[in-house]
Amino acid sequence: MPHPTPASNSPADKFTFGLWTVGWQGRDPFGDAVRAPVDPVETVHQLAKLGAYGVTFHDDDLIPFGSTEAARDQHISRFKKALAETGMKVPMATTNLFTHPVFKDGAFTSNDRSVRRFALRKVMRNLDLAAELGAETYVFWGGREGAEYDASKDIRDALDRFREGFNTLTTYCRDRKYKLRFAIEPKPNEPRGDILLPTIGHALAFINTLEHSDMVGLNPEVGHEQMAGLNFVHGIAQALWHNKLFHIDLNGQRGIKYDQDLVFGHGDLLNAFFLVDLLENSNYQGPRHFDYKPSRTEDMAGVWASAASNMRMYRLLRERSKAFRADPAVQAAMKDSRVAELALPTLAKGETYSDLLRDRSAFEDFKADATAARGCAFVQLNQLAIEHLLKAR
Amino acid sequence: MPHPTPASNSPADKFTFGLWTVGWQGRDPFGDAVRAPVDPVETVHQLAKLGAYGVTFHDDDLIPFGSTEAARDQHISRFKKALAETGMKVPMATTNLFTHPVFKDGAFTSNDRSVRRFALRKVMRNLDLAAELGAETYVFWGGREGAEYDASKDIRDALDRFREGFNTLTTYCRDRKYKLRFAIEPKPNEPRGDILLPTIGHALAFINTLEHSDMVGLNPEVGHEQMAGLNFVHGIAQALWHNKLFHIDLNGQRGIKYDQDLVFGHGDLLNAFFLVDLLENSNYQGPRHFDYKPSRTEDMAGVWASAASNMRMYRLLRERSKAFRADPAVQAAMKDSRVAELALPTLAKGETYSDLLRDRSAFEDFKADATAARGCAFVQLNQLAIEHLLKAR
Amino acid sequence: MPHPTPASNSPADKFTFGLWTVGWQGRDPFGDAVRAPVDPVETVHQLAKLGAYGVTFHDDDLIPFGSTEAARDQHISRFKKALAETGMKVPMATTNLFTHPVFKDGAFTSNDRSVRRFALRKVMRNLDLAAELGAETYVFWGGREGAEYDASKDIRDALDRFREGFNTLTTYCRDRKYKLRFAIEPKPNEPRGDILLPTIGHALAFINTLEHSDMVGLNPEVGHEQMAGLNFVHGIAQALWHNKLFHIDLNGQRGIKYDQDLVFGHGDLLNAFFLVDLLENSNYQGPRHFDYKPSRTEDMAGVWASAASNMRMYRLLRERSKAFRADPAVQAAMKDSRVAELALPTLAKGETYSDLLRDRSAFEDFKADATAARGCAFVQLNQLAIEHLLKAR
Amino acid sequence: MPHPTPASNSPADKFTFGLWTVGWQGRDPFGDAVRAPVDPVETVHQLAKLGAYGVTFHDDDLIPFGSTEAARDQHISRFKKALAETGMKVPMATTNLFTHPVFKDGAFTSNDRSVRRFALRKVMRNLDLAAELGAETYVFWGGREGAEYDASKDIRDALDRFREGFNTLTTYCRDRKYKLRFAIEPKPNEPRGDILLPTIGHALAFINTLEHSDMVGLNPEVGHEQMAGLNFVHGIAQALWHNKLFHIDLNGQRGIKYDQDLVFGHGDLLNAFFLVDLLENSNYQGPRHFDYKPSRTEDMAGVWASAASNMRMYRLLRERSKAFRADPAVQAAMKDSRVAELALPTLAKGETYSDLLRDRSAFEDFKADATAARGCAFVQLNQLAIEHLLKAR
């Protein structure tokens, strides 16, 4: 394994991984598991050695569904010990509301009310643990909240129930003084034919209707937006603009198809570059969380190598972004492209629409054809970016 | 032409068409115009004969870009006369901010500030006309607001400018006491590589940040959401849930590809059926607006026939939806599928999360496996819906 | 369950199902099994009751991977007994070369030669059984023959090995006088990032290079072509044109996303209609094979109901196609659209290119603009088709 | 313009451009032209200065549709002069069978026989010119050969007519001793809803049915295959495997959407890298032809800069591919991944299936679980490739 020596990553990078990522056994719709289960304790130690900052988990990753109280305590205690030994953090936790067949029609939005109640209880229980472990973010991926058939579920009712669930749970956390903020993770489809809140946009709109909407933001995932053919950089920019980027899931996807969960940067490389460029030039301070699946072709050595590749890719892209921004030729090209002019308000300070109406240069005397003739010089700027990405300058 | 006699459609159906739809000359990225321009006056008369309720227009559809004031008045006056003669309404108008090369990098979000100012003025001018013609809705399709290259535009700045534009224009309308409401029309891409506010969700989220957000809603288009692989029925349901379905663009699209603008129902027929089923069972009272393009293979007789086909499809689907809802077998199947149970709050009236925590039946005594074993009977329900669509029951 | 009485389907319809279809337990990438395994013997009896003509199987559907010889004989003998009792046929069989982890990098094209050898042996063994059971078609779905990473496999070598595999197996069958014909089932992706022979076209081209190419044809699947955004009707038409439609997999898919395997007609309904219209007006005499998955939301009653829905959909679409073709208005519309003129050779009988060069009406005197002005009347024809599909005429 | 000095490209690179690429005026489905027409003579001179090897053309790029004989001669003579002055070659030519409205329903497969005859004549005329100019390849992009509606065209008849057209034209060329080879350019859709021969595979299969199939190969385009979500590298590998890569169109596309025609490498960068790696390690000797469109945002300076970017990208990727192949760590990783083992026949030299049946190690004694446990180490290899692409090693 030629790449990253552990020393090269640092907890300051805030690289985190889900237990379920390196722990994925490779079961897919057409194939059986290819790898043995990984003990979460081992995961904590291995990732610490690779220089990660922390781990994240679904309740069932740590404590198998249906465990007794005693077994549960035992799992938690071993996990805490590993954290203590390594200094690894748990900045995020989440609930598995999708694996057990009881969630086949959803959790918060199952047509079956008893399932919805069970789901709320399952979340509350894990919120307690998340708070105890010091997590700051609690993720909600509603992978089973959706439908295959339009007659089987009134989406307006489903959104009512979804909102009810969030309102109940934010109240619960507030009352208990948990420091947790919630982060919704959108996805357009798979495992349901169509999933509720399919994109960053739909989730942002939904959040606005919540009782404690300040507590609720997003956990967007690279591949999920790309499964709808959307530009992930645009989506993250809009999330940042709404101050709702609470957490982020980094991975790779090669176009509109099944959810691939490749290593970060192993999908759309250009978009990954611009994503890192955006994140590093934003006020986002949270973890760089890798939510990927080590390919089914890999053995455990390959699993750990692939974990390292995620971090290596992020650091490489960060380095290239810095060089890109620092290059005077890039700054000149950005000026040619008038990038900064977009930050300038369209109306001058204090100008009203009445003033604008009186400004003949804005309309009556505006030279549309001459203005149209000016080139934007966008292709050159893009070429420069790619050359920095490729270290060709 | 075998189908709809004019008598079969009625203004009460509120069927409307854009001047640019039947007026499309068939120019596409690889081909020249195949049909002569259509005089808007003729369009008004023809559509009236076919039983439509009204027409809609972009400023430049009615008044060619760059017309003198005198020519402008003449165009408007002829158009009004045709409306008066036919009783046709103009429930919606919009601005062409995409055809002229000056908008090649956008209108409200062009990097060039002078273009942004010109765009606002162009809109204000047509708002006056829209108000004068009695329009209730003013649509904003920001087809050029976007980018091909991630370095060329800071999306956060672009959203600032987009918001500034809307705030300026809503203030303008309020001050002038125009009855107009604004409706944003999302689209994921084409003609830009990625368009801002690419889906219903993104636009809903954006609207929440506006100064007069109550005045601003959506004009979703069937094909635009389907170009992102999203379920249009889900999108419309969420728009209705937010009380933001101000207008709707009906047409047909066959999957994720270029924007096809087929006749309504000539794309994803099942989704069109469930869309009509949703609209007719919602509080949406607005026009059923067809924003389609008569295929380039058609002559003018084919154009008018295709216009009629849109209305015929809507009426057919409406009739099938009624039969579907009225069928006792469907009602029984919906019960089997527990569709109504989703309207029931998850917590009982007055129940708190503390009560839920105390309810051992919700968690400690919950029979997950037994509950999971119950079938949802969704496929049968879907089969019934299709059989009603096909008039096979 | 309101629909098809068993009496309504008949063995003459040649409806067949894979054991793995109704037997699917609902395990997906994010969820555990929701249904118990179904005994193949029960499947045979249930499908017979529903009016099916036969069943098909992968070796491992009938005989679990790794069974002893004795267990294998027992499984086969029980299965034969059920066939004899019901009169059900086994017109097709296939090999499971994807579930066991050993196939994680493919079977015939695994980089590991020992896997390739094992795969050939596994196929040969099941070819013997298929022949014994009277199957006429042997399907090859190379779901694991592919890659996620372009450096990990030389596709030219892979195609060499794929060809070698087919050549070995066709020789084997010829030598043993098996009546089996081979049918390749293309798929673009899932479970591999990119699968070899991703479409009908790629497989047709490959077949031309085989030693006994006359023995090898296609088994196209509705959803697989639609996962690449391709028109399935066009694909089947091309397969028929090459005389290579040996078998067909019917199901439903809602656009470009993960493989959905819905009930036939529950996806793109219009395309399903035109598919049945094409099949029923072609020389295809083979089974109408449903390769679908009963949704994970269904219990066993829902499974059998969904099986019945597939057959019901086919019969409905067949009935509508007949009415469409018989309608004089349709025939007139087809004439308007010059559909039959396409069957007329472009050069007259005996005409050479030299004659064509001398024909001034073909070029020098050709009226391009006047010819272009003629409408094709395609939209009306499509509207008529939809109205027949909807029984609205 | 910061990048490639003309000196850096060389005719030996065989970089070529279509007249229609840099000459694209920026007319799109929603917008008017943004740039003036470019004189082909200027294009020849400009591209020569940038270091290109040659230009290619559609008949109508050089000689406007409907020109008189005299005007035609004049256009050709000026063009020849420019070629002579610059030493630029014309390795490929093609026919415009899509812009004029007469081709709205296709050329070789129009339902209108007179259009089919006209199309053949239009091609023959330009074949003469292509041969005269020394072209080696004649491209057929059947962009209008397709349909929006399944009832409007029998695809089997259409394929008959398509074949008839090719057979007529190959005979014409053979009789005239033209050195031209034909290259079909597949595309899945746009401008038609579905285009015939939508992928590399479909075209390869079709070619096998032609009278002079040895004369006919492919001209695949990056973006066209990616519009169907297919891996372009896989497609080119299969084309090479069939010895049918006669020419290639390089450009960029960002996923499944409208045809973008970006600069080569400005779309899926990883796939572009592996494409160059494949081409440079194959027997393909033809031009590296850029079929792109300078973005509509660019002025003429931007057009020429974007042309240079295409060549720059190719050279960069070629350089990185060389370093990748030369790195001993890569060679070791390839060994770990058993890449070369796939070139080894599955059966030993002289081994028959009977020998294989007797080899107990291949089946009876095969250790499936142990073999499955070996990792393929594909992710590391991919990481190494990306690091070479990024010059990070």
mmCIF file of C-alpha atoms in Angstrom, chain B residues 184-326:
data_model
loop_
_atom_site.group_PDB
_atom_site.id
_atom_site.type_symbol
_atom_site.label_atom_id
_atom_site.label_comp_id
_atom_site.label_asym_id
_atom_site.label_seq_id
_atom_site.Cartn_x
_atom_site.Cartn_y
_atom_site.Cartn_z
ATOM 1 C CA ILE B 184 -40.777 30.477 -9.873
ATOM 2 C CA GLU B 185 -40.323 27.717 -12.438
ATOM 3 C CA PRO B 186 -37.433 25.390 -11.544
ATOM 4 C CA LYS B 187 -35.373 23.435 -14.048
ATOM 5 C CA PRO B 188 -32.210 21.417 -13.447
ATOM 6 C CA ASN B 189 -30.288 22.125 -16.674
ATOM 7 C CA GLU B 190 -30.547 23.145 -20.336
ATOM 8 C CA PRO B 191 -29.762 25.637 -21.638
ATOM 9 C CA ARG B 192 -27.148 26.011 -18.833
ATOM 10 C CA GLY B 193 -25.065 23.096 -17.640
ATOM 11 C CA ASP B 194 -26.579 23.532 -14.182
ATOM 12 C CA ILE B 195 -29.392 25.963 -13.473
ATOM 13 C CA LEU B 196 -29.899 27.694 -10.115
ATOM 14 C CA LEU B 197 -32.920 26.530 -8.116
ATOM 15 C CA PRO B 198 -32.900 23.264 -10.047
ATOM 16 C CA THR B 199 -35.946 21.622 -8.467
ATOM 17 C CA ILE B 200 -39.204 22.389 -6.711
ATOM 18 C CA GLY B 201 -37.391 21.877 -3.433
ATOM 19 C CA HIS B 202 -34.582 24.329 -4.070
ATOM 20 C CA ALA B 203 -37.048 26.993 -5.180
ATOM 21 C CA LEU B 204 -39.284 26.461 -2.128
ATOM 22 C CA ALA B 205 -36.283 26.882 0.155
ATOM 23 C CA PHE B 206 -35.210 30.027 -1.649
ATOM 24 C CA ILE B 207 -38.675 31.577 -1.431
ATOM 25 C CA ASN B 208 -38.540 31.339 2.357
ATOM 26 C CA THR B 209 -35.718 33.857 2.376
ATOM 27 C CA LEU B 210 -37.575 36.543 0.437
ATOM 28 C CA GLU B 211 -38.880 39.772 1.842
ATOM 29 C CA HIS B 212 -42.421 39.233 0.590
ATOM 30 C CA SER B 213 -42.320 35.477 0.490
ATOM 31 C CA ASP B 214 -46.114 35.255 0.724
ATOM 32 C CA MET B 215 -46.279 36.746 -2.788
ATOM 33 C CA VAL B 216 -43.961 34.142 -4.247
ATOM 34 C CA GLY B 217 -44.751 30.529 -5.065
ATOM 35 C CA LEU B 218 -44.073 27.971 -7.749
ATOM 36 C CA ASN B 219 -44.859 27.134 -11.344
ATOM 37 C CA PRO B 220 -43.514 23.582 -11.590
ATOM 38 C CA GLU B 221 -43.267 21.891 -14.974
ATOM 39 C CA VAL B 222 -43.758 18.159 -15.479
ATOM 40 C CA GLY B 223 -40.740 17.637 -17.698
ATOM 41 C CA HIS B 224 -38.374 19.775 -15.674
ATOM 42 C CA GLU B 225 -38.627 17.643 -12.543
ATOM 43 C CA GLN B 226 -38.547 14.458 -14.600
ATOM 44 C CA MET B 227 -35.281 15.635 -16.188
ATOM 45 C CA ALA B 228 -33.803 15.134 -12.700
ATOM 46 C CA GLY B 229 -35.464 11.744 -12.368
ATOM 47 C CA LEU B 230 -37.809 13.085 -9.688
ATOM 48 C CA ASN B 231 -41.420 12.001 -9.194
ATOM 49 C CA PHE B 232 -43.501 14.987 -10.306
ATOM 50 C CA VAL B 233 -46.480 13.911 -8.202
ATOM 51 C CA HIS B 234 -44.306 13.941 -5.088
ATOM 52 C CA GLY B 235 -42.997 17.373 -6.001
ATOM 53 C CA ILE B 236 -46.457 18.829 -6.544
ATOM 54 C CA ALA B 237 -47.647 17.266 -3.303
ATOM 55 C CA GLN B 238 -44.819 18.955 -1.424
ATOM 56 C CA ALA B 239 -45.547 22.263 -3.185
ATOM 57 C CA LEU B 240 -49.214 21.989 -2.171
ATOM 58 C CA TRP B 241 -48.176 21.083 1.376
ATOM 59 C CA HIS B 242 -46.241 24.362 1.535
ATOM 60 C CA ASN B 243 -49.225 26.212 -0.022
ATOM 61 C CA LYS B 244 -46.970 27.259 -2.861
ATOM 62 C CA LEU B 245 -48.551 25.754 -5.950
ATOM 63 C CA PHE B 246 -49.430 29.020 -7.662
ATOM 64 C CA HIS B 247 -49.472 27.769 -11.246
ATOM 65 C CA ILE B 248 -48.530 24.598 -13.138
ATOM 66 C CA ASP B 249 -46.954 23.704 -16.485
ATOM 67 C CA LEU B 250 -48.280 20.485 -17.970
ATOM 68 C CA ASN B 251 -46.416 18.578 -20.675
ATOM 69 C CA GLY B 252 -44.710 15.249 -21.368
ATOM 70 C CA GLN B 253 -41.142 13.993 -21.007
ATOM 71 C CA ARG B 254 -39.704 10.534 -21.656
ATOM 72 C CA GLY B 255 -37.022 10.200 -19.024
ATOM 73 C CA ILE B 256 -33.742 11.911 -18.234
ATOM 74 C CA LYS B 257 -32.632 13.598 -21.421
ATOM 75 C CA TYR B 258 -33.017 16.938 -23.194
ATOM 76 C CA ASP B 259 -36.200 18.925 -22.521
ATOM 77 C CA GLN B 260 -38.837 17.346 -24.755
ATOM 78 C CA ASP B 261 -42.011 19.351 -24.069
ATOM 79 C CA LEU B 262 -44.282 16.642 -25.469
ATOM 80 C CA VAL B 263 -48.065 16.736 -25.201
ATOM 81 C CA PHE B 264 -49.321 16.184 -21.644
ATOM 82 C CA GLY B 265 -49.715 12.447 -21.063
ATOM 83 C CA HIS B 266 -47.488 11.524 -24.000
ATOM 84 C CA GLY B 267 -44.553 11.036 -21.628
ATOM 85 C CA ASP B 268 -44.891 9.158 -18.337
ATOM 86 C CA LEU B 269 -48.558 8.261 -18.571
ATOM 87 C CA LEU B 270 -48.916 6.694 -15.121
ATOM 88 C CA ASN B 271 -47.404 9.710 -13.422
ATOM 89 C CA ALA B 272 -49.690 11.995 -15.461
ATOM 90 C CA PHE B 273 -52.679 10.022 -14.203
ATOM 91 C CA PHE B 274 -51.642 10.345 -10.579
ATOM 92 C CA LEU B 275 -50.877 14.031 -11.112
ATOM 93 C CA VAL B 276 -54.393 14.755 -12.327
ATOM 94 C CA ASP B 277 -55.707 12.613 -9.476
ATOM 95 C CA LEU B 278 -53.747 14.759 -7.028
ATOM 96 C CA LEU B 279 -54.636 18.126 -8.582
ATOM 97 C CA GLU B 280 -58.332 17.324 -8.772
ATOM 98 C CA ASN B 281 -58.301 16.286 -5.124
ATOM 99 C CA SER B 282 -56.403 19.335 -3.912
ATOM 100 C CA ASN B 283 -57.280 22.955 -3.335
ATOM 101 C CA TYR B 284 -55.472 24.063 -6.484
ATOM 102 C CA GLN B 285 -57.856 26.321 -8.416
ATOM 103 C CA GLY B 286 -55.501 27.786 -10.989
ATOM 104 C CA PRO B 287 -55.186 27.224 -14.707
ATOM 105 C CA ARG B 288 -54.194 23.898 -16.248
ATOM 106 C CA HIS B 289 -51.451 25.474 -18.327
ATOM 107 C CA PHE B 290 -49.920 23.504 -21.193
ATOM 108 C CA ASP B 291 -46.289 24.405 -21.754
ATOM 109 C CA TYR B 292 -45.414 22.033 -24.544
ATOM 110 C CA LYS B 293 -43.870 22.170 -28.000
ATOM 111 C CA PRO B 294 -45.704 20.724 -31.005
ATOM 112 C CA SER B 295 -43.213 18.246 -32.428
ATOM 113 C CA ARG B 296 -40.976 19.526 -35.180
ATOM 114 C CA THR B 297 -42.458 16.918 -37.505
ATOM 115 C CA GLU B 298 -45.860 18.624 -37.502
ATOM 116 C CA ASP B 299 -47.333 21.227 -39.828
ATOM 117 C CA MET B 300 -49.850 23.825 -38.576
ATOM 118 C CA ALA B 301 -52.755 21.395 -38.752
ATOM 119 C CA GLY B 302 -50.689 19.105 -36.555
ATOM 120 C CA VAL B 303 -49.982 21.995 -34.219
ATOM 121 C CA TRP B 304 -53.625 22.665 -33.524
ATOM 122 C CA ALA B 305 -54.363 18.958 -33.273
ATOM 123 C CA SER B 306 -51.604 18.599 -30.716
ATOM 124 C CA ALA B 307 -53.014 21.521 -28.735
ATOM 125 C CA ALA B 308 -56.337 19.725 -28.643
ATOM 126 C CA SER B 309 -54.617 16.504 -27.560
ATOM 127 C CA ASN B 310 -53.307 18.172 -24.413
ATOM 128 C CA MET B 311 -56.789 19.112 -23.291
ATOM 129 C CA ARG B 312 -58.217 15.755 -24.325
ATOM 130 C CA MET B 313 -55.569 13.958 -22.255
ATOM 131 C CA TYR B 314 -56.323 16.031 -19.178
ATOM 132 C CA ARG B 315 -60.040 15.399 -19.429
ATOM 133 C CA LEU B 316 -59.551 11.681 -19.975
ATOM 134 C CA LEU B 317 -57.267 11.373 -16.971
ATOM 135 C CA ARG B 318 -59.664 13.411 -14.847
ATOM 136 C CA GLU B 319 -62.524 11.108 -15.783
ATOM 137 C CA ARG B 320 -60.450 8.013 -14.937
ATOM 138 C CA SER B 321 -59.371 9.489 -11.628
ATOM 139 C CA LYS B 322 -62.994 10.039 -10.675
ATOM 140 C CA ALA B 323 -63.906 6.446 -11.448
ATOM 141 C CA PHE B 324 -60.875 5.224 -9.514
ATOM 142 C CA ARG B 325 -61.799 7.147 -6.385
ATOM 143 C CA ALA B 326 -65.444 6.097 -6.616
#
